[in-house]
PDB file of C-alpha atoms and ligand atoms in Angstrom:
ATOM      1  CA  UNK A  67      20.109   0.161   2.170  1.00  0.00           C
ATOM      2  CA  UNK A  68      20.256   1.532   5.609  1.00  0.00           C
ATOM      3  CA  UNK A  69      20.173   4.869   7.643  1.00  0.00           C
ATOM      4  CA  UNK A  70      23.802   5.176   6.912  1.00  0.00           C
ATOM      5  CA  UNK A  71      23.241   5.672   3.361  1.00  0.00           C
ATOM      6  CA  UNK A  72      21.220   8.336   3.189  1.00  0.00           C
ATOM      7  CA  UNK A  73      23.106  10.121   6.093  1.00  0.00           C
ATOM      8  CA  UNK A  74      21.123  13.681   7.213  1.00  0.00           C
ATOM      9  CA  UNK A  75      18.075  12.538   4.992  1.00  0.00           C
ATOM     10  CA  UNK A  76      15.994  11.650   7.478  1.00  0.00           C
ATOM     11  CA  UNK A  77      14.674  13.629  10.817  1.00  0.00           C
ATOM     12  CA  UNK A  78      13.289  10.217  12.790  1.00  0.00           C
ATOM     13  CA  UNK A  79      12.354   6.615  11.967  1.00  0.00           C
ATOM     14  CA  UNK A  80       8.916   6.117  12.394  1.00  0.00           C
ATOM     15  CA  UNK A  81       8.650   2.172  11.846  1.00  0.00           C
ATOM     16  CA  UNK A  82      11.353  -0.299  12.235  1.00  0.00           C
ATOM     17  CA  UNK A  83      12.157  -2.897   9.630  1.00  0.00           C
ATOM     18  CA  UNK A  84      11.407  -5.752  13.189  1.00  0.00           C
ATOM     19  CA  UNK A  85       8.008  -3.922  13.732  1.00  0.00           C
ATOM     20  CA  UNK A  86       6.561  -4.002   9.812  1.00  0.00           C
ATOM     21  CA  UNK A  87       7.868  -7.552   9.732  1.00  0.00           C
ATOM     22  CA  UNK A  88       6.154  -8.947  12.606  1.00  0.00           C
ATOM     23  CA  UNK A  89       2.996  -7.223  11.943  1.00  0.00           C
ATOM     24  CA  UNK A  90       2.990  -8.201   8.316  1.00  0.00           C
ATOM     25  CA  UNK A  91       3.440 -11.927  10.475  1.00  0.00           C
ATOM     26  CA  UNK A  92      -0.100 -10.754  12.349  1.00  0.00           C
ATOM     27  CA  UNK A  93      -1.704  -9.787   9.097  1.00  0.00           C
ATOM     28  CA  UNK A  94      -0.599 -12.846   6.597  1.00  0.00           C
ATOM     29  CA  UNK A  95      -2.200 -15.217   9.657  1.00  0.00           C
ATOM     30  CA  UNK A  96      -5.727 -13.095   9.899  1.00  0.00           C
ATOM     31  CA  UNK A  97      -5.077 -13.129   5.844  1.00  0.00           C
ATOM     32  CA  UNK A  98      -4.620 -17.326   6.058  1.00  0.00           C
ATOM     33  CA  UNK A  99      -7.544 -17.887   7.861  1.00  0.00           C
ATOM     34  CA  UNK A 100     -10.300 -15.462   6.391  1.00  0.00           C
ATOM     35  CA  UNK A 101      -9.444 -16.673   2.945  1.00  0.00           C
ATOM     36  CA  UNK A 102      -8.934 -20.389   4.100  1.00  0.00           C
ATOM     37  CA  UNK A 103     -10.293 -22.736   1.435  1.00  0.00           C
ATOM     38  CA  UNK A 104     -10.864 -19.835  -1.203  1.00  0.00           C
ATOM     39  CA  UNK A 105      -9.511 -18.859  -3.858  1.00  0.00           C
ATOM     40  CA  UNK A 106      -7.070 -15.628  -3.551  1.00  0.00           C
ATOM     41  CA  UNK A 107      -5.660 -12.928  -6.019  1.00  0.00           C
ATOM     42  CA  UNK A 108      -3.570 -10.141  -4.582  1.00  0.00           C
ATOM     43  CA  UNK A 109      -3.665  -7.015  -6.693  1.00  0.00           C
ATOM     44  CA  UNK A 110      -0.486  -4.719  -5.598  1.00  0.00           C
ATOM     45  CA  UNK A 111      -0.242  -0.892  -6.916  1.00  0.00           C
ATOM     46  CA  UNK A 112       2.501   0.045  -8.568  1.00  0.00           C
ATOM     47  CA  UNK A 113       5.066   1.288  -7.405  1.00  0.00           C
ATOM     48  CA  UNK A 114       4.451   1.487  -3.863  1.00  0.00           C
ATOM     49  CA  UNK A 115       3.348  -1.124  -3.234  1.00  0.00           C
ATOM     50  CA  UNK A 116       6.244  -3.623  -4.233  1.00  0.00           C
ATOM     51  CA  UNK A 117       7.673  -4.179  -0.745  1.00  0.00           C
ATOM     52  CA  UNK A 118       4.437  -4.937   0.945  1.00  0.00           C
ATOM     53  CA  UNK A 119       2.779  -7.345  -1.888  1.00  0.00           C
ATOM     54  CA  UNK A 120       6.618  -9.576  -1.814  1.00  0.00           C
ATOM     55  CA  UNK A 121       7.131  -9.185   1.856  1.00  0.00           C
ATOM     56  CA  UNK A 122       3.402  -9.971   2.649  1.00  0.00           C
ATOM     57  CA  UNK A 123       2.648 -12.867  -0.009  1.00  0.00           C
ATOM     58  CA  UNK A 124       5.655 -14.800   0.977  1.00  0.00           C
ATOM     59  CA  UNK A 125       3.820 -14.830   4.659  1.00  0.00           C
ATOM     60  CA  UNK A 126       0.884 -16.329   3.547  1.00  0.00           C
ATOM     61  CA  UNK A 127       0.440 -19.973   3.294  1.00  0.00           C
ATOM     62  CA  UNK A 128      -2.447 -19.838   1.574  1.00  0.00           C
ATOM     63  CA  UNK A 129      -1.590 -19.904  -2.180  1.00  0.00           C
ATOM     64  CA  UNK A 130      -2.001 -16.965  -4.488  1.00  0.00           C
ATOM     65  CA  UNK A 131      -1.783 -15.047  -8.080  1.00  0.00           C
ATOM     66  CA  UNK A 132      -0.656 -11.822  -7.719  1.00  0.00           C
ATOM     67  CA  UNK A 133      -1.519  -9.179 -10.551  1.00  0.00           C
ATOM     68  CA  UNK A 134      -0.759  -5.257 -10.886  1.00  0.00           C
ATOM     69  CA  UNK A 135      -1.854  -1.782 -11.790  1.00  0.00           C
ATOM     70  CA  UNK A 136      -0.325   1.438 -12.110  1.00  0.00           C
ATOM     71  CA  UNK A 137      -2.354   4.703 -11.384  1.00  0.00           C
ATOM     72  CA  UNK A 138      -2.112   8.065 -11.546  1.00  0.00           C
ATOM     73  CA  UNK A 139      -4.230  10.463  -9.385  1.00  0.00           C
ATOM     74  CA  UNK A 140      -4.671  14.072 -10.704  1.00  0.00           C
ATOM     75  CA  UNK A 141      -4.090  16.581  -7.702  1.00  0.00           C
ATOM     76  CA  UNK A 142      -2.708  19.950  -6.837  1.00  0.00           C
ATOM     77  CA  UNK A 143       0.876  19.082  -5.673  1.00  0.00           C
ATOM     78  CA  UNK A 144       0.831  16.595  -3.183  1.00  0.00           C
ATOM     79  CA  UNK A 145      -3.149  16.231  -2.906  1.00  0.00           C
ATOM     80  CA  UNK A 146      -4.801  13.567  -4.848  1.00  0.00           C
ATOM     81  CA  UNK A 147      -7.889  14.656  -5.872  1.00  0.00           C
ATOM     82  CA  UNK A 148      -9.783  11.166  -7.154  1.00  0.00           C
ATOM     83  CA  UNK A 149      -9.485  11.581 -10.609  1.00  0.00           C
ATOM     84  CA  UNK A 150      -8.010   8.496 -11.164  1.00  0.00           C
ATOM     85  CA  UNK A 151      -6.472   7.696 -14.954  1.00  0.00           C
ATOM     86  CA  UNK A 152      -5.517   3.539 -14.982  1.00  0.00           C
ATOM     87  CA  UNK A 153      -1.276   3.690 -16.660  1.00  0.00           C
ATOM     88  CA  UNK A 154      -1.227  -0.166 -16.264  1.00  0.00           C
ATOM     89  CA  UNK A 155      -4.519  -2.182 -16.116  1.00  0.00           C
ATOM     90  CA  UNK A 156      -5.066  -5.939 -14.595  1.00  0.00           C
ATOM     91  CA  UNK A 157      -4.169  -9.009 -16.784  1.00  0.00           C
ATOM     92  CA  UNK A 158      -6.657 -11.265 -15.045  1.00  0.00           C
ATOM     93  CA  UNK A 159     -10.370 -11.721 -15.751  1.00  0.00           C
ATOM     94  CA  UNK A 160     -12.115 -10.941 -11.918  1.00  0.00           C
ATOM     95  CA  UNK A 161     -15.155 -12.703 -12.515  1.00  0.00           C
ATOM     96  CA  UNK A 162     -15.330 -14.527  -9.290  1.00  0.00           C
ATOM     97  CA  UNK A 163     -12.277 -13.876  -7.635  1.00  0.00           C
ATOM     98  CA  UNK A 164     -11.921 -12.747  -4.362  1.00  0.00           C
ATOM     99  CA  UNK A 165      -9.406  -9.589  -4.701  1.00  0.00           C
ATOM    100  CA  UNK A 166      -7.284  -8.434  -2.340  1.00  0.00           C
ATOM    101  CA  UNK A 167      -5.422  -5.014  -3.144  1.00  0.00           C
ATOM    102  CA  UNK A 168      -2.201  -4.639  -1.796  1.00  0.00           C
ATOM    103  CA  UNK A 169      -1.331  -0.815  -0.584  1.00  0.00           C
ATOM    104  CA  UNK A 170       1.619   0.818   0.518  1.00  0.00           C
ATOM    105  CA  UNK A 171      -0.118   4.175   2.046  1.00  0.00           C
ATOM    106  CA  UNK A 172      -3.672   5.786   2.343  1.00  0.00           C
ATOM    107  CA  UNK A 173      -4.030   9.222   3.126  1.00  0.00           C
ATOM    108  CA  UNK A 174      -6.971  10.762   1.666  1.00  0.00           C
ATOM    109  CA  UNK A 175      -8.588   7.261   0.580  1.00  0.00           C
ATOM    110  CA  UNK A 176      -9.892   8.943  -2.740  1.00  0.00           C
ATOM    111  CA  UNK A 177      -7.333   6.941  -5.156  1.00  0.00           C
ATOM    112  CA  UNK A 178      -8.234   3.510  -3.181  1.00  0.00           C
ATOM    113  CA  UNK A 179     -12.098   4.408  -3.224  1.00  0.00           C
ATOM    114  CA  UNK A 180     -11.967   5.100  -6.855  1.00  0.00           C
ATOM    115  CA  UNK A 181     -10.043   1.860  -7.956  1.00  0.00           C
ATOM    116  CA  UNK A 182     -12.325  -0.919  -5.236  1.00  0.00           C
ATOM    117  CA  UNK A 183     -14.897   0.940  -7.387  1.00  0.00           C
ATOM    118  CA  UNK A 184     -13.805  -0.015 -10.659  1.00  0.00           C
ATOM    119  CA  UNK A 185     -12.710  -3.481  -9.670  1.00  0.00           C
ATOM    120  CA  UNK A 186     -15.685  -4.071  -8.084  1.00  0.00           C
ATOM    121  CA  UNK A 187     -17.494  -3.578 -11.424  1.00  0.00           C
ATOM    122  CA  UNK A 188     -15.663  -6.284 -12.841  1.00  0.00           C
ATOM    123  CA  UNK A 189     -17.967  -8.609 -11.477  1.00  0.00           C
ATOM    124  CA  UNK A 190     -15.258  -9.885  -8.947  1.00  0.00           C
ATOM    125  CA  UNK A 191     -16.557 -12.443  -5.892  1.00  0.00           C
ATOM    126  CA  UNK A 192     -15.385  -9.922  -3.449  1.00  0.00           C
ATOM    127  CA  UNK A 193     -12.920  -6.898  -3.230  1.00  0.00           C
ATOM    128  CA  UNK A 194     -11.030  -5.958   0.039  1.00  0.00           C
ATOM    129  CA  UNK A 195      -8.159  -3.373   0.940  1.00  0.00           C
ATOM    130  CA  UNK A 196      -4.868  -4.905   2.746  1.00  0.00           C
ATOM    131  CA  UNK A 197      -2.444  -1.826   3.846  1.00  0.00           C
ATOM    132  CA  UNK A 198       0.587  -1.003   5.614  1.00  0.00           C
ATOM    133  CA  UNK A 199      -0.094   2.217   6.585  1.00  0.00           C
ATOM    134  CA  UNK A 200      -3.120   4.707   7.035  1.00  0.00           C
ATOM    135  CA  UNK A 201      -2.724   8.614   7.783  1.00  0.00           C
ATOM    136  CA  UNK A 202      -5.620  10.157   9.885  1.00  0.00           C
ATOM    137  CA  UNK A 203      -7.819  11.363   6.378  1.00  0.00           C
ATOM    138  CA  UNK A 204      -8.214   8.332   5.159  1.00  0.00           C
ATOM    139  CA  UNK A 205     -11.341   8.127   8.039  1.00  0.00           C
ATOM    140  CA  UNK A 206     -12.928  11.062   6.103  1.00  0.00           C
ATOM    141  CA  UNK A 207     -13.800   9.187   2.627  1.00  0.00           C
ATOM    142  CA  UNK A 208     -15.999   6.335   3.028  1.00  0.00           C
ATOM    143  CA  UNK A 209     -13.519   3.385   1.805  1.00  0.00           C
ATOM    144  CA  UNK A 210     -13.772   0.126   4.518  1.00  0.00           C
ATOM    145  CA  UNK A 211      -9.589  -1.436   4.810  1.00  0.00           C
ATOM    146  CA  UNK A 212      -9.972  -4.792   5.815  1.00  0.00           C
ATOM    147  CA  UNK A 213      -6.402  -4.570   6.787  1.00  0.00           C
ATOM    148  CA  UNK A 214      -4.163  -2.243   8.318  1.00  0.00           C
ATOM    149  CA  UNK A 215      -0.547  -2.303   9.445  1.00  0.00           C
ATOM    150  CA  UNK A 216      -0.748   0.743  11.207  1.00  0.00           C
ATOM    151  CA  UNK A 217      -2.199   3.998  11.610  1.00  0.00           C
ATOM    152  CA  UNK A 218       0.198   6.484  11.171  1.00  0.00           C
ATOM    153  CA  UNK A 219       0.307  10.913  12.176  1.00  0.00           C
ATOM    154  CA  UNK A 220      -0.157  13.085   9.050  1.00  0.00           C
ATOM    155  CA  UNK A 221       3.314  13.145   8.529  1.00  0.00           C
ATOM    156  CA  UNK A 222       5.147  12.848   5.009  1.00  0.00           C
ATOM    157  CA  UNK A 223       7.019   9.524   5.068  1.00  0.00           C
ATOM    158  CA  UNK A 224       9.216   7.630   2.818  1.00  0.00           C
ATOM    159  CA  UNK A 225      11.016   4.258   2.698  1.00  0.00           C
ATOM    160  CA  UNK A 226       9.693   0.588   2.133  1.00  0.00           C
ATOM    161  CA  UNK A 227       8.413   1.191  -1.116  1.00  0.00           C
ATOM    162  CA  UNK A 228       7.523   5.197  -0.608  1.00  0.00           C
ATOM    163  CA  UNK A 229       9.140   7.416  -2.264  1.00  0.00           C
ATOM    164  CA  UNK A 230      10.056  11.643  -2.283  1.00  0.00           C
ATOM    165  CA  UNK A 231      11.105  12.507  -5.662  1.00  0.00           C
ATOM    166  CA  UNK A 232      11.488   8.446  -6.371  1.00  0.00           C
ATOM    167  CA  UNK A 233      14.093   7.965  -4.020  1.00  0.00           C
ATOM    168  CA  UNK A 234      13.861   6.446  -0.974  1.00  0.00           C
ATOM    169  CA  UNK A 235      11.989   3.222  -1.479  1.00  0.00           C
ATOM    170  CA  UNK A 236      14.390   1.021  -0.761  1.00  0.00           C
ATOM    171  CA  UNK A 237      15.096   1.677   2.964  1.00  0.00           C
ATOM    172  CA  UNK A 238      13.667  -1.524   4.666  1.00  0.00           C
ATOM    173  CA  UNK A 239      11.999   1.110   7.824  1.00  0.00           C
ATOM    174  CA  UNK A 240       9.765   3.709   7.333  1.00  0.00           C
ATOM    175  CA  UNK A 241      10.825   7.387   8.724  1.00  0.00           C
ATOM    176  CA  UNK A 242      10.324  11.190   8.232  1.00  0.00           C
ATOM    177  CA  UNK A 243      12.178  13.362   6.044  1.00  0.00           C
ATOM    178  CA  UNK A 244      14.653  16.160   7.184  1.00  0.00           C
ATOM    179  CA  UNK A 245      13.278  19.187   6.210  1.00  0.00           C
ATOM    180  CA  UNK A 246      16.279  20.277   4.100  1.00  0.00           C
ATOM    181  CA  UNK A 247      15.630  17.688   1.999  1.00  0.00           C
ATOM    182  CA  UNK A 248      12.273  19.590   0.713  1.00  0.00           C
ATOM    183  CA  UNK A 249      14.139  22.589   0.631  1.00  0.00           C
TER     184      UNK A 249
HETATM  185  P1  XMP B 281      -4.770   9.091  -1.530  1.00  0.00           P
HETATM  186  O1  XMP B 281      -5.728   9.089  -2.698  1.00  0.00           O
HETATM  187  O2  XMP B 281      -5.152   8.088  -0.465  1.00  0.00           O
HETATM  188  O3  XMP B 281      -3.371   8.755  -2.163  1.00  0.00           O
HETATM  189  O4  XMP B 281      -4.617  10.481  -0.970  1.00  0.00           O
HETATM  190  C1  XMP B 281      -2.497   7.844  -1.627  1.00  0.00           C
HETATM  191  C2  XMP B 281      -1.211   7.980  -2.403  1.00  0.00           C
HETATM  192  O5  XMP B 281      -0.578   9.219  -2.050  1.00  0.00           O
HETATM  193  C3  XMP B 281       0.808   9.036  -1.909  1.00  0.00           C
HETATM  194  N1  XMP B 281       1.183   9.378  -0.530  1.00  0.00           N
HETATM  195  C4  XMP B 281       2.434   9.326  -0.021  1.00  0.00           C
HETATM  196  N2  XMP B 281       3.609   8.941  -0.570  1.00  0.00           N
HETATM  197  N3  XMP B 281       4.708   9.396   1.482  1.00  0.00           N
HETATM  198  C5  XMP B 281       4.735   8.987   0.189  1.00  0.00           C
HETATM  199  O6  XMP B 281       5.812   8.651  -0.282  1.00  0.00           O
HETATM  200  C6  XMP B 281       3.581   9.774   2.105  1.00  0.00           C
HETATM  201  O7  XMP B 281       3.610  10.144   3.282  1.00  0.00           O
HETATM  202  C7  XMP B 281       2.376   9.744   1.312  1.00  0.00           C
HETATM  203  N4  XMP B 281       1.071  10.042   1.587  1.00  0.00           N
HETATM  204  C8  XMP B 281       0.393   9.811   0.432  1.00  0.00           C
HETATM  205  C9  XMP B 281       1.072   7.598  -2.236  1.00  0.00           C
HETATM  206  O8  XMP B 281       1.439   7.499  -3.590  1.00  0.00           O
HETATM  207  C10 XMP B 281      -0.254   6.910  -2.033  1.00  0.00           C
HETATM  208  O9  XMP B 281      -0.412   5.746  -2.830  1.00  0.00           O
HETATM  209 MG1   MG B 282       0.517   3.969  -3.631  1.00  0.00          MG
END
């Protein structure tokens, strides 16, 4: 799926399908070497976070299980509010793994700070945050991302796994929407 296929949608493209792929490259090699010789699980969230855990595992050479949960955070439209209600938990036992969740977006940080929470009381080895993006909030809540794509304006986006109304996820780039589309 391209631009052309969703012709009008879309007022800019923010991130290129080159520029997440090489720094998903940068990310996989500081992955590779601060997990070299351990032991690795990479926990994606559904459903944003498909493109990122497939793109982003398949640049690692270190090898990995992957494993997934679906959440739901209670807000007021489009603010998440940190109640956090699990639709999909883990398969895997954590005891002594060393976790790595795989994100798609954090804006406010309270649906990421609530779930490194709870899989931290699983008696996991360690639990760290890998993301592609990170809007300008997310420095407000106190939730430490070992790794971040980039760090992106307050802007709603869609594309590469994010979705408005769950469409858009499978453009490869990342861009704004036109505002008709809200409309
Ligand atoms: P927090 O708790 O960090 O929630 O506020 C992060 C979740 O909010 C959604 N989100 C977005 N989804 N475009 C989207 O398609 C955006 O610009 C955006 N900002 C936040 C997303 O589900 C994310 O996991
Ligand atoms: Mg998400």
């Amino acid at each position: 799926m391209d631009q052309s296929d969703v012709a009008g949608d879309l007022a800019d493209i923010l991130l290129t399908e080159e520029q997440l792929g090489s720094r998903l490259d940068e990310m996989a090699a500081q992955i590779d070497a601060d997990y070299a010789g351990k032991d690795l699980l990479l926990v994606g969230v559904l459903k944003g976070a498909v493109m990122v855990m497939a793109d982003l595992s398949r640049r690692l050479h270190h090898p990995v299980s992957m494993d997934w949960m679906a959440v739901s955070s209670y807000g007021s439209g489009t603010k998440s509010s940190g109640v956090v209600r699990i639709l999909k938990d883990l398969d895997t036992d954590l005891s002594g793994r060393n976790v790595l969740i795989a994100e798609d977006i954090i804006d406010s940080g309270l649906t990421l700070s609530w779930l490194v929470q709870n899989l931290r009381s699983r008696g996991p080895e360690s639990v760290e945050i890998a993301t592609m993006l990170r809007k300008p909030d997310a420095a407000k809540v106190e939730v430490d991302v070992k790794y971040v794509g980039f760090d992106i304006p307050n802007e709603f986006v869609v594309g590469y796994g994010l979705d408005y109304a769950e469409k858009y996820r499978n453009l490869p780039f990342i861009g704004t929407l036109a505002p008709h589309v809200y409309a």
